[in-house]
PDB file of C-alpha atoms in Angstrom:
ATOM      1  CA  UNK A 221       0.000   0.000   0.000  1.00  0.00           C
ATOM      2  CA  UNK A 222       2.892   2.016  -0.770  1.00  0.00           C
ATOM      3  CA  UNK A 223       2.486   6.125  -2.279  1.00  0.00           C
ATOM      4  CA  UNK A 224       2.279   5.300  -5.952  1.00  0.00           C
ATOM      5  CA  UNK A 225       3.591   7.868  -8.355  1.00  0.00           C
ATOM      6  CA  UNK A 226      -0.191   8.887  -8.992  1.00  0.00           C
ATOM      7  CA  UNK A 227      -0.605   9.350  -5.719  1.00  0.00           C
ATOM      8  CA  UNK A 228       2.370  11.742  -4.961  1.00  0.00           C
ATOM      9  CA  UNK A 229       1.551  13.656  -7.957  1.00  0.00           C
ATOM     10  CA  UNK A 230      -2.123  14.540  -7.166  1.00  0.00           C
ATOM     11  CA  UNK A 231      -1.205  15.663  -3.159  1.00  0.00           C
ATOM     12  CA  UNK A 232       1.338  17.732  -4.042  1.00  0.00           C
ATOM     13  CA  UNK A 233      -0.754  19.018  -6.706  1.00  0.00           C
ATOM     14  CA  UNK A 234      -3.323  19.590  -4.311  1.00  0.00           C
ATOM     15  CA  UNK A 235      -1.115  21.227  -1.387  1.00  0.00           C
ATOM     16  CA  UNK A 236      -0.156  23.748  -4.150  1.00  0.00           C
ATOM     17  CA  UNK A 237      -3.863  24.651  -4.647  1.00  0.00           C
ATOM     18  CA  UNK A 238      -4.339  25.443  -1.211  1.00  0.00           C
ATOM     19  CA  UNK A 239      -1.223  27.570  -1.103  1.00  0.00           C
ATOM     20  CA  UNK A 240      -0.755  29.743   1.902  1.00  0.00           C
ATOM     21  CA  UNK A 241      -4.635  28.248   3.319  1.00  0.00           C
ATOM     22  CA  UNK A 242      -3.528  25.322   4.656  1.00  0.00           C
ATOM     23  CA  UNK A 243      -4.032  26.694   8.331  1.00  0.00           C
ATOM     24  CA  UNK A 244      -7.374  27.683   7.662  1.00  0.00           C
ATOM     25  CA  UNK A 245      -8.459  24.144   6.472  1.00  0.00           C
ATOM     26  CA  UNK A 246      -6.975  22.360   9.339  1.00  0.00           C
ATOM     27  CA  UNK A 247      -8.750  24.616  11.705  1.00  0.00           C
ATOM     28  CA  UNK A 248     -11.510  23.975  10.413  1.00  0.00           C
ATOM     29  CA  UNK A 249     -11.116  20.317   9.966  1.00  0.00           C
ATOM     30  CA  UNK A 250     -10.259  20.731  14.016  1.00  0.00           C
ATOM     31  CA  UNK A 251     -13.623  22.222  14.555  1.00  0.00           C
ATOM     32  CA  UNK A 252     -15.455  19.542  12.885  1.00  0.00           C
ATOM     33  CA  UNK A 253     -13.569  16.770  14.679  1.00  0.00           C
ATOM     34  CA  UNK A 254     -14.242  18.116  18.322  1.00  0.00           C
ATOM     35  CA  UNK A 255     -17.895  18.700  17.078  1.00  0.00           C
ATOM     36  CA  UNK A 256     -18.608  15.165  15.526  1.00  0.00           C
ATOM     37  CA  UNK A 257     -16.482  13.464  17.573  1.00  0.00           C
ATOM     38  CA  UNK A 258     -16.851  14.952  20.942  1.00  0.00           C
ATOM     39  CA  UNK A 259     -14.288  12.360  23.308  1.00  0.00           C
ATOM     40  CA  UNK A 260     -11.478  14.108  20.770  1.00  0.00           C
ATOM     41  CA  UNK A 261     -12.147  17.142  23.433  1.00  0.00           C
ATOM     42  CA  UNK A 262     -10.463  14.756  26.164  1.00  0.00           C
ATOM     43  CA  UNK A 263      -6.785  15.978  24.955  1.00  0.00           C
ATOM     44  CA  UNK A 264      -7.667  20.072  25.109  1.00  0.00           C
ATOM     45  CA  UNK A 265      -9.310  20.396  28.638  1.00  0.00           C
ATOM     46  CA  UNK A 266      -6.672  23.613  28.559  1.00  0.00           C
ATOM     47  CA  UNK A 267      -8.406  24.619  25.514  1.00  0.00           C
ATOM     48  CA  UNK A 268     -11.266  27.188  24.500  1.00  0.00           C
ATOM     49  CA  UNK A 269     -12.856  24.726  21.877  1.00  0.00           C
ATOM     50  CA  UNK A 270     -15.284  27.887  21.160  1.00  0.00           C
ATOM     51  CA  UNK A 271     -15.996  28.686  17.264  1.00  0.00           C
ATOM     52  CA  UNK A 272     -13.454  31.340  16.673  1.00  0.00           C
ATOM     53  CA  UNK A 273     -10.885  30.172  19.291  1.00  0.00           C
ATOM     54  CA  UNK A 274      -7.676  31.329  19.230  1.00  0.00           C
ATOM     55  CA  UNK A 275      -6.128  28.570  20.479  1.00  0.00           C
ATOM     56  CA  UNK A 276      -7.832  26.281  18.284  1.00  0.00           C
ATOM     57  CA  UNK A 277      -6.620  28.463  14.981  1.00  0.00           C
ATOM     58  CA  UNK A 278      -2.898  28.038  16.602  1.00  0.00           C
ATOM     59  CA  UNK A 279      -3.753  24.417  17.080  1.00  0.00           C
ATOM     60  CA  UNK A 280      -4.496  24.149  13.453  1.00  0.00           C
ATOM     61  CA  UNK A 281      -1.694  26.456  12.005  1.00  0.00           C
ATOM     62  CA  UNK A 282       0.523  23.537  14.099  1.00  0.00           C
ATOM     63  CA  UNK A 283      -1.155  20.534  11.942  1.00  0.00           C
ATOM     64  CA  UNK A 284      -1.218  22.013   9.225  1.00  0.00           C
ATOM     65  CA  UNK A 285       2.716  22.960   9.040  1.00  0.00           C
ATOM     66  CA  UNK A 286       3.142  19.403  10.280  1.00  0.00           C
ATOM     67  CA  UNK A 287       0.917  18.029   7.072  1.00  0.00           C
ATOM     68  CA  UNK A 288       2.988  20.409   4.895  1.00  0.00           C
ATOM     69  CA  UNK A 289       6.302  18.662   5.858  1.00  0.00           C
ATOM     70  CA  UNK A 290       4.729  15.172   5.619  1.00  0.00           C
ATOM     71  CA  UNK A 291       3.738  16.352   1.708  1.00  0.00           C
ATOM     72  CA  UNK A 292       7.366  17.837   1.191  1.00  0.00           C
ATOM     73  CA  UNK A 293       8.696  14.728   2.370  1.00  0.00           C
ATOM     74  CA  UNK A 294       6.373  12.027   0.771  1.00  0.00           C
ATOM     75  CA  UNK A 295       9.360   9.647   0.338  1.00  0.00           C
ATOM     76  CA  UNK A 296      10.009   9.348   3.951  1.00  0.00           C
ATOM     77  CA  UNK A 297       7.488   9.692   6.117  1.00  0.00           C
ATOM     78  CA  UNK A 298       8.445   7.855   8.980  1.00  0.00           C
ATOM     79  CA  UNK A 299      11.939  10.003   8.943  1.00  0.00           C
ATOM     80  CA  UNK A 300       9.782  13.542   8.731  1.00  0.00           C
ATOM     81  CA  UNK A 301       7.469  12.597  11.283  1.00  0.00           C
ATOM     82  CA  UNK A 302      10.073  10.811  13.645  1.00  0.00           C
ATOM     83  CA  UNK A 303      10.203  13.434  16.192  1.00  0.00           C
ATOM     84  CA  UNK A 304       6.161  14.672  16.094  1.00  0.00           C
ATOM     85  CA  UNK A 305       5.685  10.445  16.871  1.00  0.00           C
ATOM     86  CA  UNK A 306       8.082  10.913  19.831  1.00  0.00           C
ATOM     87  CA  UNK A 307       6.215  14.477  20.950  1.00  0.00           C
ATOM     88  CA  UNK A 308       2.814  12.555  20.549  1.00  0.00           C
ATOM     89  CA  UNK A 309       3.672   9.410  22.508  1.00  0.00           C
ATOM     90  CA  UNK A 310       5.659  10.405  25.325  1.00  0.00           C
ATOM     91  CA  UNK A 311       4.151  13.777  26.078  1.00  0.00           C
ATOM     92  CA  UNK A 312       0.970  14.114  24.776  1.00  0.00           C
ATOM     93  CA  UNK A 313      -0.178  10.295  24.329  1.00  0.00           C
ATOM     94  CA  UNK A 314      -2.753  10.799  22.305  1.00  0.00           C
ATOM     95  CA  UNK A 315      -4.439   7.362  21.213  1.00  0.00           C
ATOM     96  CA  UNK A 316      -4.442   6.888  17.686  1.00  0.00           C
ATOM     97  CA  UNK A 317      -7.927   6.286  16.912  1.00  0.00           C
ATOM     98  CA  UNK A 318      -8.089   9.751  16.968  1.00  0.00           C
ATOM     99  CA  UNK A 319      -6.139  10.464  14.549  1.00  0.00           C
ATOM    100  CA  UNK A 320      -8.468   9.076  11.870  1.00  0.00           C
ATOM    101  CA  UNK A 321     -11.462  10.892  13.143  1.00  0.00           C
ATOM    102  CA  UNK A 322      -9.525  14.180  12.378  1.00  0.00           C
ATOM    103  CA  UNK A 323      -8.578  12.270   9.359  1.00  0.00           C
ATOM    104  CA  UNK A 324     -12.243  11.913   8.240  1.00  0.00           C
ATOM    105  CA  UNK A 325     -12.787  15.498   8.757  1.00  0.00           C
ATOM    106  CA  UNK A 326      -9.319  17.007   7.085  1.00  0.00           C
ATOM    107  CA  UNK A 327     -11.115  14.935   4.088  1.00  0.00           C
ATOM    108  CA  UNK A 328     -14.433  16.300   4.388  1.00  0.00           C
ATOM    109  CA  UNK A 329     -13.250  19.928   4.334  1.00  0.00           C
ATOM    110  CA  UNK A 330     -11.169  19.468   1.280  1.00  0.00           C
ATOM    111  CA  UNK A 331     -14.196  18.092  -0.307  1.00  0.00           C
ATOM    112  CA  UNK A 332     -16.618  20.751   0.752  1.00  0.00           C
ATOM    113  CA  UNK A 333     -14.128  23.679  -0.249  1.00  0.00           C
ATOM    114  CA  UNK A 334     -12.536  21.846  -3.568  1.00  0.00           C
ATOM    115  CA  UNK A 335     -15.208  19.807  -4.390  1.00  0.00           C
ATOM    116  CA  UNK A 336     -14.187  19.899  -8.070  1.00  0.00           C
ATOM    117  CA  UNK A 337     -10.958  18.791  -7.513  1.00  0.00           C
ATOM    118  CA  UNK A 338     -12.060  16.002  -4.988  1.00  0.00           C
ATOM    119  CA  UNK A 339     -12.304  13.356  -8.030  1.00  0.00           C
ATOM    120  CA  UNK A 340     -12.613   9.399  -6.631  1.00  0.00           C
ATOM    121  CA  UNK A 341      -9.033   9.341  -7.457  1.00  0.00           C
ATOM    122  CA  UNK A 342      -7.913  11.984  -5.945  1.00  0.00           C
ATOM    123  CA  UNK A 343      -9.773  11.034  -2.343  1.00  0.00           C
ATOM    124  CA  UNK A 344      -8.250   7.728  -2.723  1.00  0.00           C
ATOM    125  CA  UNK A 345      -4.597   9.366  -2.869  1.00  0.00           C
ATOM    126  CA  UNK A 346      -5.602  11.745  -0.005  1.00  0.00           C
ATOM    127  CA  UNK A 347      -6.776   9.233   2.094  1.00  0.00           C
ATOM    128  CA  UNK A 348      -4.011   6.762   1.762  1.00  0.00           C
ATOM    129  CA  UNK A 349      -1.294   9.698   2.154  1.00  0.00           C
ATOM    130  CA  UNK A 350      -3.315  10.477   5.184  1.00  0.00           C
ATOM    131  CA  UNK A 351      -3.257   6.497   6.527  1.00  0.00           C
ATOM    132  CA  UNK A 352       0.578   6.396   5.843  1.00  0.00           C
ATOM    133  CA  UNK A 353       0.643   9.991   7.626  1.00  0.00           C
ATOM    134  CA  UNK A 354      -1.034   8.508  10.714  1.00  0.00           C
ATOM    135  CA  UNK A 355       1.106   5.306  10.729  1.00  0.00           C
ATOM    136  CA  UNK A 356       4.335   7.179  10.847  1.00  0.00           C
ATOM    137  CA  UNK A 357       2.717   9.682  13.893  1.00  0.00           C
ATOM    138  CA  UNK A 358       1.819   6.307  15.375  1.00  0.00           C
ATOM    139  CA  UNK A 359       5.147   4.533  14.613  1.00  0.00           C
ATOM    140  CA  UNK A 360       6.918   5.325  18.134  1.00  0.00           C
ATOM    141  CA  UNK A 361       4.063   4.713  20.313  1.00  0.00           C
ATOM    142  CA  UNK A 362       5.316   1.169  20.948  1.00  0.00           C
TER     143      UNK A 362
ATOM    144  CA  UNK B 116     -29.226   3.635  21.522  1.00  0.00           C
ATOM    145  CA  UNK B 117     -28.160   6.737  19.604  1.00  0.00           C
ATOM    146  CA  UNK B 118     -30.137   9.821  20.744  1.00  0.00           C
ATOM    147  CA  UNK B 119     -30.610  12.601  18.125  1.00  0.00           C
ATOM    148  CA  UNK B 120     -31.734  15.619  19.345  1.00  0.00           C
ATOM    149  CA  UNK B 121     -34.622  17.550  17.595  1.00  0.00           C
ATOM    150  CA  UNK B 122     -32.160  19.997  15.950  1.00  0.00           C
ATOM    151  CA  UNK B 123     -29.992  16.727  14.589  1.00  0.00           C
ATOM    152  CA  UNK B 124     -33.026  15.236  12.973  1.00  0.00           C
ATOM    153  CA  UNK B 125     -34.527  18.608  11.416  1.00  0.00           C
ATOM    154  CA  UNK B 126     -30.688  19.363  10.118  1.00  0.00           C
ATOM    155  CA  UNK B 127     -30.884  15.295   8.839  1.00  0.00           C
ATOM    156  CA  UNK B 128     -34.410  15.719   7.433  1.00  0.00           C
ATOM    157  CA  UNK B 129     -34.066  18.919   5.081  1.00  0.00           C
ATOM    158  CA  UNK B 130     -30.330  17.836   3.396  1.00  0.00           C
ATOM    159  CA  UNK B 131     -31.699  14.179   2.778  1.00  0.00           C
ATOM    160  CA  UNK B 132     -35.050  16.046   1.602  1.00  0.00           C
ATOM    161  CA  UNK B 133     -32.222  17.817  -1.147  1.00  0.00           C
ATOM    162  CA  UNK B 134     -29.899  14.312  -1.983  1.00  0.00           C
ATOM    163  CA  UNK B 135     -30.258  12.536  -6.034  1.00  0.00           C
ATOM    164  CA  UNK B 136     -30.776   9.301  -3.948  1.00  0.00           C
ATOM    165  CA  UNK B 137     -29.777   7.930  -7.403  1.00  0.00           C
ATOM    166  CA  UNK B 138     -26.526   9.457  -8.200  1.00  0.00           C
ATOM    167  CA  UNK B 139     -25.249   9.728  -4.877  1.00  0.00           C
ATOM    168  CA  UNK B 140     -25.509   6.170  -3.925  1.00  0.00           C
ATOM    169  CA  UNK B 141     -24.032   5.199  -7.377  1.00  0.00           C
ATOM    170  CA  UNK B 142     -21.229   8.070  -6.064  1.00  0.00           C
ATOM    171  CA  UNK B 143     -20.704   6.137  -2.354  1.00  0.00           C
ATOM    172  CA  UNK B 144     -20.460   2.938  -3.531  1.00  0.00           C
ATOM    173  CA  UNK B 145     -17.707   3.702  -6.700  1.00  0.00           C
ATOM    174  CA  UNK B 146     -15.880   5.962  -4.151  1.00  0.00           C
ATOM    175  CA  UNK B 147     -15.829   2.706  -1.433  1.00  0.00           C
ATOM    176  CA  UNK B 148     -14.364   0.774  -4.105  1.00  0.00           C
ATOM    177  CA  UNK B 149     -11.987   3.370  -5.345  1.00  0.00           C
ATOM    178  CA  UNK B 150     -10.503   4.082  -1.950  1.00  0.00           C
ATOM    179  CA  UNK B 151     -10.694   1.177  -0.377  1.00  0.00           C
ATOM    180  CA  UNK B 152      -9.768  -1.681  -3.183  1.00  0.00           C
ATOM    181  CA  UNK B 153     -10.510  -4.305  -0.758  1.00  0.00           C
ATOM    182  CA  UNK B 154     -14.580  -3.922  -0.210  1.00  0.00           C
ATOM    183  CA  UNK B 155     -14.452  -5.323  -3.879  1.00  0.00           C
ATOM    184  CA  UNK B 156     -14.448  -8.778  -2.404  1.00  0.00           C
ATOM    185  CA  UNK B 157     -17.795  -8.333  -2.005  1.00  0.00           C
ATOM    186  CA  UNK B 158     -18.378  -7.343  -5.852  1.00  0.00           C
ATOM    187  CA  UNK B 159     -16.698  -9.957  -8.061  1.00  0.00           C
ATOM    188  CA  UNK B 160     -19.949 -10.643 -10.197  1.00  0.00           C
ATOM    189  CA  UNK B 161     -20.418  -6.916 -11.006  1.00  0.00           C
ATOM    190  CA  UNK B 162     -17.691  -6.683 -13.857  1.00  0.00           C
ATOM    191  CA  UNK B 163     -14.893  -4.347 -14.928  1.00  0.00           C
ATOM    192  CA  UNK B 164     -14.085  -2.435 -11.748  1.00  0.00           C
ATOM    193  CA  UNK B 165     -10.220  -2.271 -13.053  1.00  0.00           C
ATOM    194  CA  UNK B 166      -9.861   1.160 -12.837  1.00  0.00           C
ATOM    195  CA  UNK B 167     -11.631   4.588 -10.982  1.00  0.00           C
ATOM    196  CA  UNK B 168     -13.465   5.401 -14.204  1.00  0.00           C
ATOM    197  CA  UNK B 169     -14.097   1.945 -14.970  1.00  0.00           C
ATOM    198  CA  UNK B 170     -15.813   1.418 -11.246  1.00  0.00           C
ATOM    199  CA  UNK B 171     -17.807   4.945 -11.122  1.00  0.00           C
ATOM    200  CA  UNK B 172     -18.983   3.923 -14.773  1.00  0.00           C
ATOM    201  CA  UNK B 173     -20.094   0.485 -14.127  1.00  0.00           C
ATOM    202  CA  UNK B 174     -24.064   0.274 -13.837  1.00  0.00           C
ATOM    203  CA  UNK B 175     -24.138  -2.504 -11.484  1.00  0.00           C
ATOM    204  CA  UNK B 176     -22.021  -0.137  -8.972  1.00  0.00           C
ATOM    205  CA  UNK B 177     -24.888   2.519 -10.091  1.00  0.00           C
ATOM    206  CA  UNK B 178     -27.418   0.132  -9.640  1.00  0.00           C
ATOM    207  CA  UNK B 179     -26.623  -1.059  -6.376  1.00  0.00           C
ATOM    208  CA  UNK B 180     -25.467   2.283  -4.983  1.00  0.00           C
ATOM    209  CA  UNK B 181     -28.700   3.028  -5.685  1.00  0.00           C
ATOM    210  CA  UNK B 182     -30.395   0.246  -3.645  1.00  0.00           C
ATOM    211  CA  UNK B 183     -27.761   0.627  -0.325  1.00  0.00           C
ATOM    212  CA  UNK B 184     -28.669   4.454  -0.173  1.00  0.00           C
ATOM    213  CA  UNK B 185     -32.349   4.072  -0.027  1.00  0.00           C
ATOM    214  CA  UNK B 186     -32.461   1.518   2.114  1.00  0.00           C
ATOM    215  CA  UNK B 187     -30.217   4.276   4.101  1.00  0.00           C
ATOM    216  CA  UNK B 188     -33.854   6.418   3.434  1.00  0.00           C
ATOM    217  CA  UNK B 189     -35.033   3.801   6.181  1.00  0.00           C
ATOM    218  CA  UNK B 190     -32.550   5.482   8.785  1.00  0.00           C
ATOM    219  CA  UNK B 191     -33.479   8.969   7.812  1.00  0.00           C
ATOM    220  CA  UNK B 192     -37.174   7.646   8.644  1.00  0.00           C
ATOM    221  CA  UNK B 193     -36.138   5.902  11.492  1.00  0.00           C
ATOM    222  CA  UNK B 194     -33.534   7.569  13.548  1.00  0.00           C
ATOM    223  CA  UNK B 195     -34.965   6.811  16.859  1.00  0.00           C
ATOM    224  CA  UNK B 196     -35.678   2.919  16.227  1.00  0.00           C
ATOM    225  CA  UNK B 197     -32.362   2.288  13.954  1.00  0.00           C
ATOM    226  CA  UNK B 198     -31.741  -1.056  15.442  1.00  0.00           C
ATOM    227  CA  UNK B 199     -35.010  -2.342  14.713  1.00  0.00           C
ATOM    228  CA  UNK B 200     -35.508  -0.479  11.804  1.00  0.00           C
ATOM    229  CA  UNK B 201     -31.948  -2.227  10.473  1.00  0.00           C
ATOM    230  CA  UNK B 202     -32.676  -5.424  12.293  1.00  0.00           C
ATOM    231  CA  UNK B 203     -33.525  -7.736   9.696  1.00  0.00           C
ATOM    232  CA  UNK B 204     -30.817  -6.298   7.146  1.00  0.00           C
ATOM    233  CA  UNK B 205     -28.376  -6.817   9.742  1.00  0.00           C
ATOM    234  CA  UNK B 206     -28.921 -10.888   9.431  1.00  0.00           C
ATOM    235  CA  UNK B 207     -28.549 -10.709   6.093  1.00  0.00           C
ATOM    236  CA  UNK B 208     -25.183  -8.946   5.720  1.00  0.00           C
ATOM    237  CA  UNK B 209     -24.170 -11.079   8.694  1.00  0.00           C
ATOM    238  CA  UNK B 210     -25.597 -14.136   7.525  1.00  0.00           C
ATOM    239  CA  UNK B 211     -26.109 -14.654   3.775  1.00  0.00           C
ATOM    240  CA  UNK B 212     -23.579 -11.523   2.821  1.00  0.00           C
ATOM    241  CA  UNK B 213     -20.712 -12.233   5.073  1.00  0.00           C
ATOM    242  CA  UNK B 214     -19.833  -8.678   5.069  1.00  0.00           C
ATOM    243  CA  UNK B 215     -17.353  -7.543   8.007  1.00  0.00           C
ATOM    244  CA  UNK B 216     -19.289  -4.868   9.723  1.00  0.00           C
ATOM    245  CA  UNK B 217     -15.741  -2.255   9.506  1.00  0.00           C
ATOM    246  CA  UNK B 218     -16.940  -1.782   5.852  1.00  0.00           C
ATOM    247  CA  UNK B 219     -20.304  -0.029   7.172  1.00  0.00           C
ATOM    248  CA  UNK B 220     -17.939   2.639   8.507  1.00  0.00           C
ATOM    249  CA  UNK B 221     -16.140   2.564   5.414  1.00  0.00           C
ATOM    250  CA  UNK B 222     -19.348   3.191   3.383  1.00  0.00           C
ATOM    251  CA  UNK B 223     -20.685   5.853   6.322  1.00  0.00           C
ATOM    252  CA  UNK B 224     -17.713   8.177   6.241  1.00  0.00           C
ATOM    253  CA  UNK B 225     -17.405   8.369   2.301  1.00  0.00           C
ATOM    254  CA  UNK B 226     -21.189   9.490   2.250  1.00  0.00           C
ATOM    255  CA  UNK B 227     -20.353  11.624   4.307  1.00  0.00           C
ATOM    256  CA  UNK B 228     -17.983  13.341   2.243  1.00  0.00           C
ATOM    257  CA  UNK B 229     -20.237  13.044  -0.705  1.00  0.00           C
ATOM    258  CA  UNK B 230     -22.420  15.328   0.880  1.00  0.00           C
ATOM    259  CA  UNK B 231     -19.553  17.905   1.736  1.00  0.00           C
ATOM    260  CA  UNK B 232     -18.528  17.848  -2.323  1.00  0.00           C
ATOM    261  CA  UNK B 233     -22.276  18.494  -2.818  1.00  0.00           C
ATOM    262  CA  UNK B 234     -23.325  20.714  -0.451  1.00  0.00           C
ATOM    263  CA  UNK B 235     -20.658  22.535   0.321  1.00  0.00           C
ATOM    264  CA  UNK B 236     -20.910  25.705   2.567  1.00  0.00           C
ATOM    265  CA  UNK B 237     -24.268  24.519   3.544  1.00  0.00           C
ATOM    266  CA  UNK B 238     -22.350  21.193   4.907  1.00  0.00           C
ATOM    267  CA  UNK B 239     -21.248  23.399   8.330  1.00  0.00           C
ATOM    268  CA  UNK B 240     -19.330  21.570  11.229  1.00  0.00           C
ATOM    269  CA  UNK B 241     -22.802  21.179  12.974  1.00  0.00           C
ATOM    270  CA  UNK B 242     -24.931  19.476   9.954  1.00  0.00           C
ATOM    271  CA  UNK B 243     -21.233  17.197   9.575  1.00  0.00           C
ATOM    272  CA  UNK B 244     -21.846  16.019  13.422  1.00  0.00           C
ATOM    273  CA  UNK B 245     -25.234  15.137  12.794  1.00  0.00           C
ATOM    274  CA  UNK B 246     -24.343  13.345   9.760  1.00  0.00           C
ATOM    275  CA  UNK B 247     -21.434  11.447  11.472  1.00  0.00           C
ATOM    276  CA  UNK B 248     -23.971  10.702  14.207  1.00  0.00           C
ATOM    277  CA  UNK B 249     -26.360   9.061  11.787  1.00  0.00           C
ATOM    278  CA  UNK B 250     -24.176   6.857   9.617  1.00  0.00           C
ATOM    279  CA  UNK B 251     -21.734   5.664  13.098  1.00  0.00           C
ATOM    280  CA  UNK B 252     -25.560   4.845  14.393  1.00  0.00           C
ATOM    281  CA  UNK B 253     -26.357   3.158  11.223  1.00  0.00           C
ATOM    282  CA  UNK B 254     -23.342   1.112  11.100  1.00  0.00           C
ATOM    283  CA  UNK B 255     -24.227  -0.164  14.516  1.00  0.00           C
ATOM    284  CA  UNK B 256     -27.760  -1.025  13.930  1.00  0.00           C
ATOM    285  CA  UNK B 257     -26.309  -3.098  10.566  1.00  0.00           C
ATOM    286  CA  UNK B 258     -23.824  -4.879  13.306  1.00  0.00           C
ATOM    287  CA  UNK B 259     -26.304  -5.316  16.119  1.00  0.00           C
ATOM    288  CA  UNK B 260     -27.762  -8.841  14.592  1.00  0.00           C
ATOM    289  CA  UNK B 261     -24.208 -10.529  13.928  1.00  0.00           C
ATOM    290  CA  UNK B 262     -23.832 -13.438  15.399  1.00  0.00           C
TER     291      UNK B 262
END
C-alpha cells in the first residue's frame, strides 16, 4: 500500500492549490472533529474549543505545518514525522484512533471547499497519504 | 441507543429532503471501491471495476449504490428505532452476505464526504456532526444482529 507515483503527484498538486490556506483548512477540519467526535475534546481540557478560538486556529496552524512537511517529504514519512511520533507518545499520548477521526474530517473539508478537484481518485490518494501519515505519527508509540 | 436531538433530525431531514438518492448512492459505492480496493471482495460478479473510471462507470455499482442508499432512506425515517428499523438487514449482511461490519464505517464516512462535495458551505461543522452521528448509528444497527 505504498504512495504510488499517482498518488504523490495529485497531493502535491493539491497542497499547491491550497497555497498559503492550509491553516485555515486544518482549523476547520479541528472544529469539525471536536464537534462530531466529541471524546477528541479529552486531549484540550486547557483549551477554549469555542468557534473562533484562538487557540484552536494556533492548534491548526501547528497541523497544518506538520501536514505540509509530511507532503514535502512524501518519500520518507516515517523520517519527517520521527520526532512529532516521539512528541505525541511520550508527552501528549494521544491514542491513535483519533487520529483518523480528524482524518475523516481534514477529508471532508477538502471536499466541501474543492469539491471539483475532490475526483474518486484523488480522495483515494488523499486518504491513503493520510493512513501512511497517521502510521508514521503512530510509529513510536510502541 | 443513539439519541438525536430535535435539531440533529430537522438538520438530517431537510439535506436528505435535497440528496439525487440515485446518483449519490451510485457516487458512495464507486468511491468505497476506489478508496478502499478491498470492499471489492464483495463485488466480483459486477464486472470491470479495473480502474476509478471503470468502477464509477459500471451500472451494477450505479445500480446497487442506488439500492444501499435508499435503504439508508429507512434510517433517515427511522432515527430513533435504527436497530429495529436495520434489524432484519443486519442478518442478512451477517448471515447470507458475510460482510465484516468495519466496511459499514467505510461506506458511512465516504457518504459523508459526498455530501460535503455536494453541499458545500451549507455542509457546516454542525450538519457534519449530525451526519457522522447518523451513519456511526447506522453502522451499529447493521452490526447489532451478527452473530
Amino acid at each position: 500500500m505504498a504512495l504510488s507515483a499517482t498518488d504523490r503527484a495529485l497531493v502535491r498538486a493539491l497542497w499547491k492549490k491550497l497555497g498559503n490556506n492550509v491553516g485555515v483548512y486544518a482549523t476547520e477540519a479541528l472544529e469539525r472533529t471536536f464537534l462530531a467526535f466529541p471524546s477528541t475534546k479529552t486531549y484540550f481540557p486547557h483549551f477554549d474549543l469555542r468557534p473562533g478560538s484562538a487557540q484552536v486556529k494556533a492548534h491548526g496552524q501547528k497541523v497544518a505545518d506538520a501536514l505540509t512537511l509530511a507532503v514535502d517529504h512524501l518519500d520518507d514519512l516515517p523520517g519527517a514525522l520521527s520526532a512529532l511520533s516521539d512528541l505525541h507518545a511520550r508527552e501528549l499520548r494521544v491514542d491513535p484512533a483519533n487520529f483518523q477521526l480528524l482524518g475523516q474530517c481534514l477529508l471532508v473539508t477538502l471536499a466541501r471547499h474543492f469539491p471539483g478537484d475532490f475526483s474518486p481518485a484523488l480522495h483515494a490518494s488523499l486518504d491513503k497519504f493520510l493512513s501512511h501519515a497517521i502510521s508514521a505519527l503512530a510509529s513510536k508509540y510502541r | 441507543m443513539v439519541h438525536f436531538t430535535a435539531e440533529e433530525k430537522s438538520t438530517i431531514l431537510s439535506l436528505w429532503g435535497k440528496v439525487n438518492v440515485e446518483e449519490a448512492g451510485g457516487e458512495a459505492l464507486g468511491r468505497l471501491l476506489v478508496v478502499y480496493p478491498w470492499t471489492q471482495r464483495f463485488f466480483d460478479s459486477f464486472g470491470n471495476l479495473s480502474s476509478a473510471s471503470a468502477i464509477m462507470g459500471n451500472p451494477k455499482v450505479k445500480a446497487h449504490g442506488k439500492k444501499v442508499l435508499t435503504s439508508f432512506g429507512e434510517a433517515v425515517k427511522n432515527m430513533d428505532n435504527l436497530k429495529p428499523a436495520f434489524a432484519k438487514l443486519s442478518e442478512l449482511h451477517c448471515d447470507k452476505l458475510h460482510v465484516d461490519p468495519e466496511n459499514f464505517k467505510l461506506l458511512g464516512n465516504v457518504m459523508v464526504i459526498i455530501l460535503a462535495t455536494h453541499f458545500g458551505k451549507e455542509f457546516t461543522p454542525d450538519v457534519q456532526a449530525a451526519w457522522q452521528k447518523l451513519v456511526s448509528g447506522v453502522a451499529t444497527a447493521l452490526a447489532h444482529k451478527y452473530h
